[in-house]
Amino acid sequence: MTAPPDVAIPSPEGVDDASVIERSWHEPERFGAIFDAYFTEIHRYVARRLDVHVADDIAAETFHAAFRKRRTYDLTRGDARPWLYGIATNLIGRHRRDETRKYRALARLPIDGGATGHEDRVAARVSAQQQVRGPLADAVAGLPAKQRDVLLLVVLAELSYEEVAQALGVPFGTVCSRFNRARRKLREALGGTNPLRDEERTR
């Protein structure tokens, strides 16, 4: 079997993701519970980073890849979210130019949201919650890919630094370093204003 099953078997209450994934090794249909639990938020993350038009395909590909790799999952980690976000982030990496183009489009939008063209309207819609526009969007577009990944896993996916480290397969200290560098560049681009104050308090 090479794809997640169409019909999921519900997971018993209180069973963690690792147990579900382990059971899916011999009962593949059980992996559908992972899809049901996390597809919506993975789709939302992809849409915010890229575009609503490609989010369906990339989110679906994330779960196809996860299903194929399920026997390699670290069963000591009860929560599969960081693993899934890591797969999604790697797939997003194939669309770096599209992501940069999106943030450049957002940079052209006025802060109060006067979108005119189709591309601008789409960009405004998928980013409305984060208000990533103007100089901030331009600064995000200019970040190196690895720093942008860390930043957006924290800000959009709301992962902790430890979860980001798990998602990307890098040391905790590397995550902190990349986030701090991204924060510094954003602050410089915004004339000293720190747009990540809330995230820093909660991580």
PDB file of C-alpha atoms in Angstrom:
ATOM      1  CA  MET A   1       0.000   0.000   0.000  1.00  0.00           C
ATOM      2  CA  THR A   2       1.471   3.345  -1.013  1.00  0.00           C
ATOM      3  CA  ALA A   3      -1.135   5.886   0.117  1.00  0.00           C
ATOM      4  CA  PRO A   4      -3.053   6.674   3.302  1.00  0.00           C
ATOM      5  CA  PRO A   5      -6.294   4.713   3.518  1.00  0.00           C
ATOM      6  CA  ASP A   6      -9.590   6.295   2.507  1.00  0.00           C
ATOM      7  CA  VAL A   7     -11.400   5.112   5.622  1.00  0.00           C
ATOM      8  CA  ALA A   8      -9.802   5.732   8.990  1.00  0.00           C
ATOM      9  CA  ILE A   9     -10.280   3.651  12.098  1.00  0.00           C
ATOM     10  CA  PRO A  10     -10.802   6.087  14.996  1.00  0.00           C
ATOM     11  CA  SER A  11      -8.101   5.990  17.632  1.00  0.00           C
ATOM     12  CA  PRO A  12      -9.137   5.082  21.170  1.00  0.00           C
ATOM     13  CA  GLU A  13      -9.281   8.106  23.425  1.00  0.00           C
ATOM     14  CA  GLY A  14      -6.009   8.705  25.228  1.00  0.00           C
ATOM     15  CA  VAL A  15      -3.861   6.851  22.677  1.00  0.00           C
ATOM     16  CA  ASP A  16      -0.939   8.977  21.503  1.00  0.00           C
ATOM     17  CA  ASP A  17       0.166   9.468  17.906  1.00  0.00           C
ATOM     18  CA  ALA A  18       3.155   7.167  18.264  1.00  0.00           C
ATOM     19  CA  SER A  19       0.885   4.275  19.238  1.00  0.00           C
ATOM     20  CA  VAL A  20      -1.410   4.956  16.302  1.00  0.00           C
ATOM     21  CA  ILE A  21       1.519   5.046  13.891  1.00  0.00           C
ATOM     22  CA  GLU A  22       2.981   1.844  15.309  1.00  0.00           C
ATOM     23  CA  ARG A  23      -0.352   0.069  14.921  1.00  0.00           C
ATOM     24  CA  SER A  24      -0.569   1.321  11.343  1.00  0.00           C
ATOM     25  CA  TRP A  25       2.508  -0.732  10.494  1.00  0.00           C
ATOM     26  CA  HIS A  26       0.267  -3.821  10.471  1.00  0.00           C
ATOM     27  CA  GLU A  27      -3.124  -2.110  10.120  1.00  0.00           C
ATOM     28  CA  PRO A  28      -2.521   0.621   7.519  1.00  0.00           C
ATOM     29  CA  GLU A  29      -6.057   1.974   7.800  1.00  0.00           C
ATOM     30  CA  ARG A  30      -5.247   3.245  11.291  1.00  0.00           C
ATOM     31  CA  PHE A  31      -2.997   5.921   9.814  1.00  0.00           C
ATOM     32  CA  GLY A  32      -6.155   7.661   8.666  1.00  0.00           C
ATOM     33  CA  ALA A  33      -6.567   8.880  12.246  1.00  0.00           C
ATOM     34  CA  ILE A  34      -3.349  10.901  11.872  1.00  0.00           C
ATOM     35  CA  PHE A  35      -4.686  12.415   8.658  1.00  0.00           C
ATOM     36  CA  ASP A  36      -7.999  13.297  10.308  1.00  0.00           C
ATOM     37  CA  ALA A  37      -6.295  14.861  13.309  1.00  0.00           C
ATOM     38  CA  TYR A  38      -3.781  17.072  11.516  1.00  0.00           C
ATOM     39  CA  PHE A  39      -4.668  17.633   7.871  1.00  0.00           C
ATOM     40  CA  THR A  40      -6.497  20.909   8.488  1.00  0.00           C
ATOM     41  CA  GLU A  41      -3.651  22.579  10.355  1.00  0.00           C
ATOM     42  CA  ILE A  42      -0.980  21.342   7.944  1.00  0.00           C
ATOM     43  CA  HIS A  43      -3.084  22.637   5.055  1.00  0.00           C
ATOM     44  CA  ARG A  44      -3.438  26.014   6.794  1.00  0.00           C
ATOM     45  CA  TYR A  45       0.320  26.233   7.358  1.00  0.00           C
ATOM     46  CA  VAL A  46       1.074  25.505   3.705  1.00  0.00           C
ATOM     47  CA  ALA A  47      -1.543  28.005   2.509  1.00  0.00           C
ATOM     48  CA  ARG A  48      -0.051  30.738   4.672  1.00  0.00           C
ATOM     49  CA  ARG A  49       3.438  30.066   3.402  1.00  0.00           C
ATOM     50  CA  LEU A  50       2.592  29.558  -0.246  1.00  0.00           C
ATOM     51  CA  ASP A  51      -0.899  29.866  -1.661  1.00  0.00           C
ATOM     52  CA  VAL A  52      -4.340  28.390  -1.196  1.00  0.00           C
ATOM     53  CA  HIS A  53      -4.150  27.041  -4.747  1.00  0.00           C
ATOM     54  CA  VAL A  54      -1.241  24.693  -4.010  1.00  0.00           C
ATOM     55  CA  ALA A  55      -2.046  23.914  -0.376  1.00  0.00           C
ATOM     56  CA  ASP A  56      -4.334  20.984  -1.231  1.00  0.00           C
ATOM     57  CA  ASP A  57      -1.640  19.196  -3.222  1.00  0.00           C
ATOM     58  CA  ILE A  58       1.235  19.858  -0.838  1.00  0.00           C
ATOM     59  CA  ALA A  59      -0.757  18.994   2.279  1.00  0.00           C
ATOM     60  CA  ALA A  60      -1.917  15.759   0.654  1.00  0.00           C
ATOM     61  CA  GLU A  61       1.641  14.979  -0.424  1.00  0.00           C
ATOM     62  CA  THR A  62       2.766  15.563   3.170  1.00  0.00           C
ATOM     63  CA  PHE A  63       0.507  12.779   4.422  1.00  0.00           C
ATOM     64  CA  HIS A  64       1.362  10.453   1.544  1.00  0.00           C
ATOM     65  CA  ALA A  65       5.039  10.901   2.421  1.00  0.00           C
ATOM     66  CA  ALA A  66       4.332  10.420   6.125  1.00  0.00           C
ATOM     67  CA  PHE A  67       2.433   7.217   5.390  1.00  0.00           C
ATOM     68  CA  ARG A  68       5.309   5.854   3.313  1.00  0.00           C
ATOM     69  CA  LYS A  69       7.801   6.773   6.054  1.00  0.00           C
ATOM     70  CA  ARG A  70       5.694   5.686   9.023  1.00  0.00           C
ATOM     71  CA  ARG A  71       7.967   2.755   9.907  1.00  0.00           C
ATOM     72  CA  THR A  72      10.835   5.206  10.421  1.00  0.00           C
ATOM     73  CA  TYR A  73       8.866   7.324  12.904  1.00  0.00           C
ATOM     74  CA  ASP A  74      10.538   7.790  16.299  1.00  0.00           C
ATOM     75  CA  LEU A  75       8.085   6.046  18.610  1.00  0.00           C
ATOM     76  CA  THR A  76       9.506   7.834  21.652  1.00  0.00           C
ATOM     77  CA  ARG A  77       7.746  10.981  20.414  1.00  0.00           C
ATOM     78  CA  GLY A  78       4.076  10.811  21.250  1.00  0.00           C
ATOM     79  CA  ASP A  79       3.109  13.890  19.237  1.00  0.00           C
ATOM     80  CA  ALA A  80       3.386  13.566  15.447  1.00  0.00           C
ATOM     81  CA  ARG A  81       2.869  17.266  14.724  1.00  0.00           C
ATOM     82  CA  PRO A  82       6.569  18.249  14.556  1.00  0.00           C
ATOM     83  CA  TRP A  83       7.250  15.304  12.239  1.00  0.00           C
ATOM     84  CA  LEU A  84       4.417  16.292   9.909  1.00  0.00           C
ATOM     85  CA  TYR A  85       5.424  19.954   9.907  1.00  0.00           C
ATOM     86  CA  GLY A  86       8.962  18.908   9.057  1.00  0.00           C
ATOM     87  CA  ILE A  87       7.771  16.932   6.037  1.00  0.00           C
ATOM     88  CA  ALA A  88       5.554  19.815   4.919  1.00  0.00           C
ATOM     89  CA  THR A  89       8.406  22.293   5.318  1.00  0.00           C
ATOM     90  CA  ASN A  90      10.691  20.135   3.182  1.00  0.00           C
ATOM     91  CA  LEU A  91       8.036  20.028   0.461  1.00  0.00           C
ATOM     92  CA  ILE A  92       7.553  23.782   0.688  1.00  0.00           C
ATOM     93  CA  GLY A  93      11.291  24.044   0.070  1.00  0.00           C
ATOM     94  CA  ARG A  94      10.658  22.995  -3.532  1.00  0.00           C
ATOM     95  CA  HIS A  95       8.638  26.174  -3.975  1.00  0.00           C
ATOM     96  CA  ARG A  96      11.038  28.778  -2.559  1.00  0.00           C
ATOM     97  CA  ARG A  97      10.594  31.096  -5.499  1.00  0.00           C
ATOM     98  CA  ASP A  98       6.819  30.972  -5.180  1.00  0.00           C
ATOM     99  CA  GLU A  99       7.037  31.735  -1.471  1.00  0.00           C
ATOM    100  CA  THR A 100       9.393  34.650  -2.014  1.00  0.00           C
ATOM    101  CA  ARG A 101       7.138  35.978  -4.763  1.00  0.00           C
ATOM    102  CA  LYS A 102       4.158  35.792  -2.404  1.00  0.00           C
ATOM    103  CA  TYR A 103       5.899  37.827   0.293  1.00  0.00           C
ATOM    104  CA  ARG A 104       7.081  40.349  -2.276  1.00  0.00           C
ATOM    105  CA  ALA A 105       3.431  40.733  -3.301  1.00  0.00           C
ATOM    106  CA  LEU A 106       2.455  41.213   0.337  1.00  0.00           C
ATOM    107  CA  ALA A 107       5.153  43.842   0.686  1.00  0.00           C
ATOM    108  CA  ARG A 108       3.338  45.908  -1.937  1.00  0.00           C
ATOM    109  CA  LEU A 109       0.102  45.911   0.029  1.00  0.00           C
ATOM    110  CA  PRO A 110      -0.757  48.889   2.227  1.00  0.00           C
ATOM    111  CA  ILE A 111      -0.980  47.994   5.899  1.00  0.00           C
ATOM    112  CA  ASP A 112      -4.707  48.778   5.918  1.00  0.00           C
ATOM    113  CA  GLY A 113      -5.244  46.208   3.157  1.00  0.00           C
ATOM    114  CA  GLY A 114      -6.133  47.947  -0.100  1.00  0.00           C
ATOM    115  CA  ALA A 115      -5.479  44.947  -2.357  1.00  0.00           C
ATOM    116  CA  THR A 116      -6.248  45.511  -6.036  1.00  0.00           C
ATOM    117  CA  GLY A 117      -4.857  42.804  -8.356  1.00  0.00           C
ATOM    118  CA  HIS A 118      -5.776  39.111  -8.139  1.00  0.00           C
ATOM    119  CA  GLU A 119      -2.346  38.110  -6.800  1.00  0.00           C
ATOM    120  CA  ASP A 120      -2.566  40.801  -4.132  1.00  0.00           C
ATOM    121  CA  ARG A 121      -6.073  39.755  -3.103  1.00  0.00           C
ATOM    122  CA  VAL A 122      -5.027  36.122  -2.720  1.00  0.00           C
ATOM    123  CA  ALA A 123      -1.946  37.113  -0.733  1.00  0.00           C
ATOM    124  CA  ALA A 124      -4.020  39.336   1.522  1.00  0.00           C
ATOM    125  CA  ARG A 125      -6.588  36.614   2.156  1.00  0.00           C
ATOM    126  CA  VAL A 126      -4.174  33.875   3.199  1.00  0.00           C
ATOM    127  CA  SER A 127      -2.115  36.191   5.413  1.00  0.00           C
ATOM    128  CA  ALA A 128      -4.851  38.233   7.042  1.00  0.00           C
ATOM    129  CA  GLN A 129      -4.445  36.631  10.446  1.00  0.00           C
ATOM    130  CA  GLN A 130      -0.713  37.285  10.667  1.00  0.00           C
ATOM    131  CA  GLN A 131      -0.808  40.777   9.089  1.00  0.00           C
ATOM    132  CA  VAL A 132       2.470  40.019   7.296  1.00  0.00           C
ATOM    133  CA  ARG A 133       2.519  42.993   4.964  1.00  0.00           C
ATOM    134  CA  GLY A 134       4.552  45.981   3.940  1.00  0.00           C
ATOM    135  CA  PRO A 135       8.127  46.145   5.261  1.00  0.00           C
ATOM    136  CA  LEU A 136       7.652  43.015   7.394  1.00  0.00           C
ATOM    137  CA  ALA A 137       6.696  40.898   4.373  1.00  0.00           C
ATOM    138  CA  ASP A 138       9.642  42.298   2.444  1.00  0.00           C
ATOM    139  CA  ALA A 139      11.965  41.400   5.317  1.00  0.00           C
ATOM    140  CA  VAL A 140      10.561  37.853   5.550  1.00  0.00           C
ATOM    141  CA  ALA A 141      11.072  37.431   1.794  1.00  0.00           C
ATOM    142  CA  GLY A 142      14.719  38.397   2.212  1.00  0.00           C
ATOM    143  CA  LEU A 143      15.515  35.879   4.939  1.00  0.00           C
ATOM    144  CA  PRO A 144      17.734  32.888   4.105  1.00  0.00           C
ATOM    145  CA  ALA A 145      15.636  29.755   3.651  1.00  0.00           C
ATOM    146  CA  LYS A 146      16.760  28.058   6.869  1.00  0.00           C
ATOM    147  CA  GLN A 147      16.027  31.121   8.975  1.00  0.00           C
ATOM    148  CA  ARG A 148      12.651  31.586   7.305  1.00  0.00           C
ATOM    149  CA  ASP A 149      11.715  27.965   7.997  1.00  0.00           C
ATOM    150  CA  VAL A 150      12.466  28.330  11.709  1.00  0.00           C
ATOM    151  CA  LEU A 151      10.721  31.681  11.950  1.00  0.00           C
ATOM    152  CA  LEU A 152       7.531  30.494  10.256  1.00  0.00           C
ATOM    153  CA  LEU A 153       7.372  27.195  12.129  1.00  0.00           C
ATOM    154  CA  VAL A 154       7.373  29.255  15.323  1.00  0.00           C
ATOM    155  CA  VAL A 155       5.045  32.013  14.142  1.00  0.00           C
ATOM    156  CA  LEU A 156       2.631  30.178  11.821  1.00  0.00           C
ATOM    157  CA  ALA A 157       2.716  26.603  13.142  1.00  0.00           C
ATOM    158  CA  GLU A 158       3.119  27.780  16.753  1.00  0.00           C
ATOM    159  CA  LEU A 159       5.730  25.128  17.494  1.00  0.00           C
ATOM    160  CA  SER A 160       8.109  25.457  20.411  1.00  0.00           C
ATOM    161  CA  TYR A 161      11.836  25.659  19.732  1.00  0.00           C
ATOM    162  CA  GLU A 162      12.177  22.022  20.791  1.00  0.00           C
ATOM    163  CA  GLU A 163       9.413  20.986  18.390  1.00  0.00           C
ATOM    164  CA  VAL A 164      11.026  22.970  15.574  1.00  0.00           C
ATOM    165  CA  ALA A 165      14.283  21.141  16.278  1.00  0.00           C
ATOM    166  CA  GLN A 166      12.432  17.834  15.954  1.00  0.00           C
ATOM    167  CA  ALA A 167      10.665  18.973  12.784  1.00  0.00           C
ATOM    168  CA  LEU A 168      13.853  20.031  11.024  1.00  0.00           C
ATOM    169  CA  GLY A 169      16.173  17.425  12.505  1.00  0.00           C
ATOM    170  CA  VAL A 170      18.611  20.021  13.850  1.00  0.00           C
ATOM    171  CA  PRO A 171      19.929  20.745  17.357  1.00  0.00           C
ATOM    172  CA  PHE A 172      17.920  22.953  19.706  1.00  0.00           C
ATOM    173  CA  GLY A 173      20.744  25.497  19.764  1.00  0.00           C
ATOM    174  CA  THR A 174      20.662  25.756  15.979  1.00  0.00           C
ATOM    175  CA  VAL A 175      16.965  26.611  16.096  1.00  0.00           C
ATOM    176  CA  CYS A 176      17.595  29.317  18.686  1.00  0.00           C
ATOM    177  CA  SER A 177      20.448  30.749  16.629  1.00  0.00           C
ATOM    178  CA  ARG A 178      18.444  30.832  13.396  1.00  0.00           C
ATOM    179  CA  PHE A 179      15.433  32.366  15.105  1.00  0.00           C
ATOM    180  CA  ASN A 180      17.539  35.047  16.757  1.00  0.00           C
ATOM    181  CA  ARG A 181      19.196  35.924  13.453  1.00  0.00           C
ATOM    182  CA  ALA A 182      15.829  36.131  11.720  1.00  0.00           C
ATOM    183  CA  ARG A 183      14.463  38.290  14.534  1.00  0.00           C
ATOM    184  CA  ARG A 184      17.439  40.627  14.313  1.00  0.00           C
ATOM    185  CA  LYS A 185      17.041  41.031  10.548  1.00  0.00           C
ATOM    186  CA  LEU A 186      13.331  41.722  10.861  1.00  0.00           C
ATOM    187  CA  ARG A 187      13.913  44.240  13.608  1.00  0.00           C
ATOM    188  CA  GLU A 188      16.534  46.034  11.514  1.00  0.00           C
ATOM    189  CA  ALA A 189      14.164  46.110   8.541  1.00  0.00           C
ATOM    190  CA  LEU A 190      11.443  47.616  10.721  1.00  0.00           C
ATOM    191  CA  GLY A 191      13.617  50.357  12.164  1.00  0.00           C
ATOM    192  CA  GLY A 192      14.148  48.735  15.549  1.00  0.00           C
ATOM    193  CA  THR A 193      10.597  47.467  16.126  1.00  0.00           C
ATOM    194  CA  ASN A 194      10.450  43.843  17.278  1.00  0.00           C
ATOM    195  CA  PRO A 195       7.499  42.082  15.565  1.00  0.00           C
ATOM    196  CA  LEU A 196       8.125  38.808  17.437  1.00  0.00           C
ATOM    197  CA  ARG A 197       7.768  39.951  21.022  1.00  0.00           C
ATOM    198  CA  ASP A 198       4.782  37.697  21.765  1.00  0.00           C
ATOM    199  CA  GLU A 199       6.481  34.604  20.326  1.00  0.00           C
ATOM    200  CA  GLU A 200       9.590  35.233  22.416  1.00  0.00           C
ATOM    201  CA  ARG A 201       7.544  35.355  25.597  1.00  0.00           C
ATOM    202  CA  THR A 202       5.847  32.017  24.898  1.00  0.00           C
ATOM    203  CA  ARG A 203       8.813  29.928  23.706  1.00  0.00           C
TER     204      ARG A 203
END
